[in-house]
Short mmCIF file of C-alpha atoms in Angstrom, two decimals:
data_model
loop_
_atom_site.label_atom_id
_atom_site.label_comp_id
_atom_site.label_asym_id
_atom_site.label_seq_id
_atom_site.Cartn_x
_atom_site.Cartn_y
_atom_site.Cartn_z
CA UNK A 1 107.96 95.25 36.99
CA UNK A 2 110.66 93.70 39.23
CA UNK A 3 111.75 96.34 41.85
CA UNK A 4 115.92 96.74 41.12
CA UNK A 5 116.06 97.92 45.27
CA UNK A 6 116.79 94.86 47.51
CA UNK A 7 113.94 94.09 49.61
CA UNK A 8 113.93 95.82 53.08
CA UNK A 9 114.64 93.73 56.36
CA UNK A 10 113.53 96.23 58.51
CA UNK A 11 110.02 95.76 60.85
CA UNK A 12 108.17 98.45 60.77
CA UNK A 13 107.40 100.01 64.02
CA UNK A 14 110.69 99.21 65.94
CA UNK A 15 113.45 101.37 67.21
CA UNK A 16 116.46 100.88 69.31
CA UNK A 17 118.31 103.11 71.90
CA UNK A 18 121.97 103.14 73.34
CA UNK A 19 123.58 104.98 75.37
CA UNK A 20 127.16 105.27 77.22
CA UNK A 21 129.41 107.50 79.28
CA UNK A 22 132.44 108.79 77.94
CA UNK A 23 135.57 109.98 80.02
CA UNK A 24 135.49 112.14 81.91
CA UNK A 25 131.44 112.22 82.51
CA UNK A 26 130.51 113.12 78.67
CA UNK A 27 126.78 111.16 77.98
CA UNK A 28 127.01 110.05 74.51
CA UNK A 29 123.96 108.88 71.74
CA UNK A 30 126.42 105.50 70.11
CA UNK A 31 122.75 104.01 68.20
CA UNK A 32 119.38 105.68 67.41
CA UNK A 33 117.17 103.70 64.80
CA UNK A 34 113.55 103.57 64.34
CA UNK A 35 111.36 102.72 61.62
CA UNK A 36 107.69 104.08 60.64
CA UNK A 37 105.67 104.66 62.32
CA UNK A 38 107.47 104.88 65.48
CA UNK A 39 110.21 108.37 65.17
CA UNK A 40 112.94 109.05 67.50
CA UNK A 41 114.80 112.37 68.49
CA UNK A 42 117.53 113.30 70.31
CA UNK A 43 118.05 117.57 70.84
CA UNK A 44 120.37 116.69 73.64
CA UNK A 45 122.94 119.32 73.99
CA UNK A 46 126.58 118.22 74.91
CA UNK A 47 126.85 119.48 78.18
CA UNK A 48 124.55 118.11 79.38
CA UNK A 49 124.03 114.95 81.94
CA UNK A 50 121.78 112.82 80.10
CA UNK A 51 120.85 111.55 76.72
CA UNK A 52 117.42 112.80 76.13
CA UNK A 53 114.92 111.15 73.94
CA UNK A 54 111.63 112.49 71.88
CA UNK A 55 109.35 109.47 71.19
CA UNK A 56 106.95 109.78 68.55
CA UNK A 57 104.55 108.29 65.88
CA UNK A 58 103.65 110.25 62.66
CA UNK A 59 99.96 111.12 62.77
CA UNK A 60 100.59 111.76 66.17
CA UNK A 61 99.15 108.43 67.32
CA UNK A 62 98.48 104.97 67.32
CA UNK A 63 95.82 103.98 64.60
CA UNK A 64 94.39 100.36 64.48
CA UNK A 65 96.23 97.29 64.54
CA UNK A 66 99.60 99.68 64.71
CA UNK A 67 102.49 97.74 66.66
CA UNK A 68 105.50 100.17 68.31
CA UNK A 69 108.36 98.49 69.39
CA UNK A 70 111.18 100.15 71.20
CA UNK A 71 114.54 98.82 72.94
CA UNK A 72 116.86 100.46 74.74
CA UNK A 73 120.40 99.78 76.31
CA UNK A 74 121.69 102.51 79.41
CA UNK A 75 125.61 101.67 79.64
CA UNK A 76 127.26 101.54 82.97
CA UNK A 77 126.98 105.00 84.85
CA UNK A 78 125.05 106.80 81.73
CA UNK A 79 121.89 107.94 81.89
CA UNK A 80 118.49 108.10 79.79
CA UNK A 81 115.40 110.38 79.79
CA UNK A 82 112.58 109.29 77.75
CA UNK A 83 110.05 112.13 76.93
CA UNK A 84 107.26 112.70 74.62
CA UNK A 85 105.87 115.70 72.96
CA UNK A 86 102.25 115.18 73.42
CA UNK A 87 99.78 112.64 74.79
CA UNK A 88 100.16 109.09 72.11
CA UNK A 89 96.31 108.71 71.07
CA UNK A 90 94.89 105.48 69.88
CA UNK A 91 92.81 106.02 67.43
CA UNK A 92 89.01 103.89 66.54
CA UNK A 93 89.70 99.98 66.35
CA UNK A 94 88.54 98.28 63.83
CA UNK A 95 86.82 95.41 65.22
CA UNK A 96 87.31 94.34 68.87
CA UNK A 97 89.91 92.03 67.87
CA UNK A 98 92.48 94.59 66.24
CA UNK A 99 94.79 96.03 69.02
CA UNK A 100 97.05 98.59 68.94
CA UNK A 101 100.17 97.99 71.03
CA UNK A 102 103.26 99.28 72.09
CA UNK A 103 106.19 97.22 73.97
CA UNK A 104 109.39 98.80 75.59
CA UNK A 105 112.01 97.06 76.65
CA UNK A 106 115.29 98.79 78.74
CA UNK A 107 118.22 97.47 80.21
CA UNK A 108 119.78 99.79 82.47
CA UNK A 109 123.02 98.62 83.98
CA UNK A 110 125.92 99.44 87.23
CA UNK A 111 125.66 102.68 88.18
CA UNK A 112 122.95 103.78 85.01
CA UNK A 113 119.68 105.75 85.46
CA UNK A 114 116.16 105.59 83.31
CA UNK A 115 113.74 108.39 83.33
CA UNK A 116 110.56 107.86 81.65
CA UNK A 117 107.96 110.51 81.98
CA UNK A 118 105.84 110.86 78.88
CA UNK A 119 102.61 112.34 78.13
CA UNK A 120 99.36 110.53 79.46
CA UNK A 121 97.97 107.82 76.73
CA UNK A 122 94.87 109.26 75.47
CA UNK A 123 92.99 106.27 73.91
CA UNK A 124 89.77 107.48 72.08
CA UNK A 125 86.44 106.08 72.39
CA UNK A 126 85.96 102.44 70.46
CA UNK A 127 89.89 102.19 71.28
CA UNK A 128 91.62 99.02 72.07
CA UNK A 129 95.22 99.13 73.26
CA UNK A 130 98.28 96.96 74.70
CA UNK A 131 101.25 97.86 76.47
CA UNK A 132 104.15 96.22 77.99
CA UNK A 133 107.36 97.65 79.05
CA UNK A 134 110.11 95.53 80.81
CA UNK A 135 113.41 96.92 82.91
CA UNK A 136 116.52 95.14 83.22
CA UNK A 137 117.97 96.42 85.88
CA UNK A 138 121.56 96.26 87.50
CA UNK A 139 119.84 95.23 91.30
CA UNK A 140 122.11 96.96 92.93
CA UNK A 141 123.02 100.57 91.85
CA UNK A 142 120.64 101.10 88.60
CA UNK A 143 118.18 103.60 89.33
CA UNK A 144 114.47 103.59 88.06
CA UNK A 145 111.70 106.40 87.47
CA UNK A 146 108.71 105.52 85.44
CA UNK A 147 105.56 107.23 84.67
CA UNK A 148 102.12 105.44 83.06
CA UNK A 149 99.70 106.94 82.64
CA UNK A 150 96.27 107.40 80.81
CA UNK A 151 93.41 110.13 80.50
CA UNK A 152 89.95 109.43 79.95
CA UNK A 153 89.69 110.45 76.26
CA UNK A 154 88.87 113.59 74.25
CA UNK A 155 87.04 115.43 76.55
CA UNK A 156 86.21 118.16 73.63
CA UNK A 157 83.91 115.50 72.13
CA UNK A 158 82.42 114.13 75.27
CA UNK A 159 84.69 111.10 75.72
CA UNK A 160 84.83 109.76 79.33
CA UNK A 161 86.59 106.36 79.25
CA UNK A 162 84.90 105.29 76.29
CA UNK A 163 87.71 103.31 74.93
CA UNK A 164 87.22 99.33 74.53
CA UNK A 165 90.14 98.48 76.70
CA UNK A 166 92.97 99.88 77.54
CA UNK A 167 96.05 97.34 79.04
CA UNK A 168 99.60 98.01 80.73
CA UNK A 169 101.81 95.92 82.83
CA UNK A 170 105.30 96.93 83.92
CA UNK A 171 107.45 94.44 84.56
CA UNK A 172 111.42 94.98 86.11
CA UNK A 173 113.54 91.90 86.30
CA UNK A 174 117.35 91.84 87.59
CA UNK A 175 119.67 91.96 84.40
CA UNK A 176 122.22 89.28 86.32
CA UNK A 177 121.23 85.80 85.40
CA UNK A 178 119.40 84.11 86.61
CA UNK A 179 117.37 86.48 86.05
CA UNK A 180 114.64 87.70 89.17
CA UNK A 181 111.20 89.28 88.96
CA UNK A 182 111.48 92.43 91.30
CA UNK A 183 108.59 93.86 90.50
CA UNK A 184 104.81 92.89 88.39
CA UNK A 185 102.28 96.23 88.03
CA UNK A 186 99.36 95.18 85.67
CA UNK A 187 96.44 97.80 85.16
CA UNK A 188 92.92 96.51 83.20
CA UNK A 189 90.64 98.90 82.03
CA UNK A 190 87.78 97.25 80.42
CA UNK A 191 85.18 99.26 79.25
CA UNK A 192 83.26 96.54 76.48
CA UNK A 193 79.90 96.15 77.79
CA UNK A 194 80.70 91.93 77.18
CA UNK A 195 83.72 92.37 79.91
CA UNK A 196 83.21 90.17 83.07
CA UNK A 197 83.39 92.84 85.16
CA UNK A 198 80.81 95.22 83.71
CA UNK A 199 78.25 91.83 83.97
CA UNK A 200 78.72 91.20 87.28
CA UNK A 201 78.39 95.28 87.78
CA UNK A 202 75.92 96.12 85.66
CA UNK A 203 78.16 99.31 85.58
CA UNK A 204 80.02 101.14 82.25
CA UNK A 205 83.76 102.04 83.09
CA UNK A 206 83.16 105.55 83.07
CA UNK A 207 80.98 104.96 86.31
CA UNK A 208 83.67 102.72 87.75
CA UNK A 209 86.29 105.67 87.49
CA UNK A 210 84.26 107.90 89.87
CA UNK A 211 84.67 110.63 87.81
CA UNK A 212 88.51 111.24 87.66
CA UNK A 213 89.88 112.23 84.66
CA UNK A 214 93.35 110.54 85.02
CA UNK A 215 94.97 107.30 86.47
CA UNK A 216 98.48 106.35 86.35
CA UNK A 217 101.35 104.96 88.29
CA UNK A 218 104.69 106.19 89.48
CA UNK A 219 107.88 104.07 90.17
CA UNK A 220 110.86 104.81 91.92
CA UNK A 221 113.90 102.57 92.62
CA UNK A 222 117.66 103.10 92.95
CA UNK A 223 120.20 105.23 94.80
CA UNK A 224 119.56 108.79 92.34
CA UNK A 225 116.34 108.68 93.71
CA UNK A 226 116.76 107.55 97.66
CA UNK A 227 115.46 110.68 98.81
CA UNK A 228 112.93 111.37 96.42
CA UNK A 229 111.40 107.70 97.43
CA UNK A 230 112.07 108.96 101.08
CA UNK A 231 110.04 111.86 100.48
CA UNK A 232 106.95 110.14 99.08
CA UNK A 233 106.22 107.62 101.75
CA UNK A 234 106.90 110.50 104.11
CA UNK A 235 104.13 112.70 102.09
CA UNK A 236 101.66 110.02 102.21
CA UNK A 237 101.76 109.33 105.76
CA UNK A 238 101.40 112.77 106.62
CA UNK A 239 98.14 112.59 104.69
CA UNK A 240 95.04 113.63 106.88
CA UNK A 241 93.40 110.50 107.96
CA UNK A 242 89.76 109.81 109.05
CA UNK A 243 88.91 111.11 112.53
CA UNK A 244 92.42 112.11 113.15
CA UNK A 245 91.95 116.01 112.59
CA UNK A 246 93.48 117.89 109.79
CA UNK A 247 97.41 117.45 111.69
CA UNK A 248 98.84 113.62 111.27
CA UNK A 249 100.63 113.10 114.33
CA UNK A 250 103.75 111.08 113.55
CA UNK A 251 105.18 113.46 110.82
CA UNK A 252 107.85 115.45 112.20
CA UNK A 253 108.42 118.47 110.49
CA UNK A 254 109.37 122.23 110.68
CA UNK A 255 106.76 125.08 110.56
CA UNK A 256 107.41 126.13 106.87
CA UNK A 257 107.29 122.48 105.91
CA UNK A 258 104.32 122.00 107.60
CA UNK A 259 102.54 124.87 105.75
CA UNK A 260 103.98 124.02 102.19
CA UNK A 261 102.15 120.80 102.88
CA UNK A 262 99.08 122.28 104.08
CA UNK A 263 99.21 124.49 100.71
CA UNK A 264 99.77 121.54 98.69
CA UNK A 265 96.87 119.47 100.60
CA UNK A 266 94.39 122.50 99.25
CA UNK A 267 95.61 122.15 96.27
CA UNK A 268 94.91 117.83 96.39
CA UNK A 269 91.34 118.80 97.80
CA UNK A 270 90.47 121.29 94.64
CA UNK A 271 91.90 119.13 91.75
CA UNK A 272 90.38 115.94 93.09
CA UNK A 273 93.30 114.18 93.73
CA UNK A 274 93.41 110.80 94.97
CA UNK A 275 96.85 109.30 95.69
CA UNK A 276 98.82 105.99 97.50
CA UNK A 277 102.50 105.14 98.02
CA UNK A 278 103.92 102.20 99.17
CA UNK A 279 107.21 100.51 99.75
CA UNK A 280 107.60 97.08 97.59
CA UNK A 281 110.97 95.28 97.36
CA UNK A 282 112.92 98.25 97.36
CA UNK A 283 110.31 99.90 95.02
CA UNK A 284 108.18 103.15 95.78
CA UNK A 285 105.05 102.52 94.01
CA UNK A 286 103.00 105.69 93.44
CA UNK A 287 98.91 105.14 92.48
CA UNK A 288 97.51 108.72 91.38
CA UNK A 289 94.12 109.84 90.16
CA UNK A 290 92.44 113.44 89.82
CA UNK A 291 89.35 115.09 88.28
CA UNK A 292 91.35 116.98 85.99
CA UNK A 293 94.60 115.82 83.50
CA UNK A 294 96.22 119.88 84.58
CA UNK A 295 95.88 118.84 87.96
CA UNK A 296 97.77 115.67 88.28
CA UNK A 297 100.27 117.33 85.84
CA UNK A 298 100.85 120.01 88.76
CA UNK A 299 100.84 117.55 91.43
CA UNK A 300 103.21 115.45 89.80
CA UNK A 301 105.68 118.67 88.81
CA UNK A 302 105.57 119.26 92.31
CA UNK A 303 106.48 115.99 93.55
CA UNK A 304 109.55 114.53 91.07
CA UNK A 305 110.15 118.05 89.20
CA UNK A 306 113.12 119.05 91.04
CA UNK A 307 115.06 115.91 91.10
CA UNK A 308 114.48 115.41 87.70
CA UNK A 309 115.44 118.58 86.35
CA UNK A 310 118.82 118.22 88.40
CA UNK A 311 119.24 114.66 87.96
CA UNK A 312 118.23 115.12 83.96
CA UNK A 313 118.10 118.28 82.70
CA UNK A 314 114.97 120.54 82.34
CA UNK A 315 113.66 118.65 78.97
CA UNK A 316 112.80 115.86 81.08
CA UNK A 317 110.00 117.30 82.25
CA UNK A 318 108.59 118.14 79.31
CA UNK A 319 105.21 116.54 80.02
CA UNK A 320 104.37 117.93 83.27
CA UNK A 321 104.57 121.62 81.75
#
């Protein structure tokens, strides 16, 4: 029987996201589409000073062979938070071969601002999964924070990086033409036994991980976040070094600073937390791992959670509850 509907031109999987700034300094939703299995939200109330985003899948994940596909478009001077409301889980490929994926791409223009902070991936074991997510940025007054992330599994069931693979690069290009690579970060997690790495190691991925539970990568850029950059590279070099005594030497800081760092250095020690910073083409790149997924949640509330909840609104840190 002949269908009377016209046949649908939409892809399944794909969304799209813009945003604007209205006089006087009103953010304002002007497109929100998505098709299954990708689902978008927006609760964002009217006062306040971004557009905040839910993204989600139905089934609460990523099962084999799915393909997400997201754009987005920050006007001049607006501003975007992107949130989730649990970690995205990639469920059991079906053969090596079948990859689950999920590609963002955002252009953020003059004066705009992108917050992404979602919920670690948590790929389950026999998991294979692709992601790619590309900024276009204004080079000289957008403003960038990302967060990517991914936990070892479902630790319930004994999963400890059990996954086939697990892929993301970040890429953030200037939006003027011609159009310049800023910045290229590319994390491989290969975890099939035939990988070249496990052959010349002899060693499963879980091994290679050293037993943290959680790796991910922070990255900062733009004027809304000067001081929040500032305050990173300071925190890392004030990290004790090797044979230099619990005190590092060049930080210059008052008393109560000093002991809220102190306090927050116990805290590193007991969650296993393993950190970097460093400053790349006018990028703060941020390399975290800990022992426990709770712990690099508070670490990471502790770090960006007060710029972004005045920067963004409270909802923006949704994931680091």
């Amino acid at each position: 029987m002949t269908s009377p509907f016209a046949p649908s031109a939409s892809i399944p999987g794909t969304g799209h996201i813009s945003v604007c700034l209205l006089p006087p300094s009103t953010p304002h939703l002007t497109t929100l589409s998505y098709t299954y299995p990708l689902k978008l939200i927006s609760p964002t109330h009217p006062s306040q000073r971004a557009i905040l985003i839910f993204l989600l899948s139905y089934g609460g994940g990523l099962v084999s062979g799915d393909a997400i596909t997201l754009s987005a478009d920050v006007l001049a001077n607006a501003r975007l938070a992107l949130v989730t409301q649990g970690s995205t889980k990639v469920f059991k490929a079906r053969s090596p071969d079948v990859v689950s994926t999920q590609t963002l791409n955002v252009r953020v223009e003059a004066g705009a601002a992108l917050c992404l902070l979602p919920d670690p991936v948590q790929p389950f074991a026999g998991s294979v999964y692709e992601q790619r997510q590309v900024f276009r940025v204004n080079a000289a007054t957008a403003s960038l924070l990302v967060l990517d992330w991914v936990s070892e599994g479902r630790t319930a069931r004994g999963e400890r990086w059990d996954f086939r693979s697990w892929r993301g690069k970040n890429e953030v290009w200037t939006l003027e033409e011609p159009a310049r690579l800023l910045l290229r970060d590319n994390v491989i997690l290969d975890g099939d036994e035939q990988s070249p790495l496990h052959q010349i190691t002899g060693e499963p991925l879980k091994s290679r991980m050293d037993k943290l539970s959680i790796f991910g990568t922070l990255i900062v850029r733009g004027p809304l976040f000067t001081t929040l950059a500032s305050f990173l590279l300071e925190e890392f070099l004030a990290l004790p070094r090797v044979g230099s005594g619990s005190r590092n030497w060049h930080s210059e800081t008052s008393p109560t600073a000093d002991e809220k760092r102190a306090s927050r250095h116990k805290r590193e020690q007991a969650d296993g937390i393993l950190w970097t910073a460093a400053a790349v083409r006018g990028f703060v790149i941020v390399k975290i791992g800990a022992r426990s997924v709770e712990g690099a949640r508070n670490w990471m509330r502790e770090m960006v959670g007060e710029v972004v909840e005045r920067e963004f609104g409270e909802g923006s840190l949704l994931c680091l509850r």
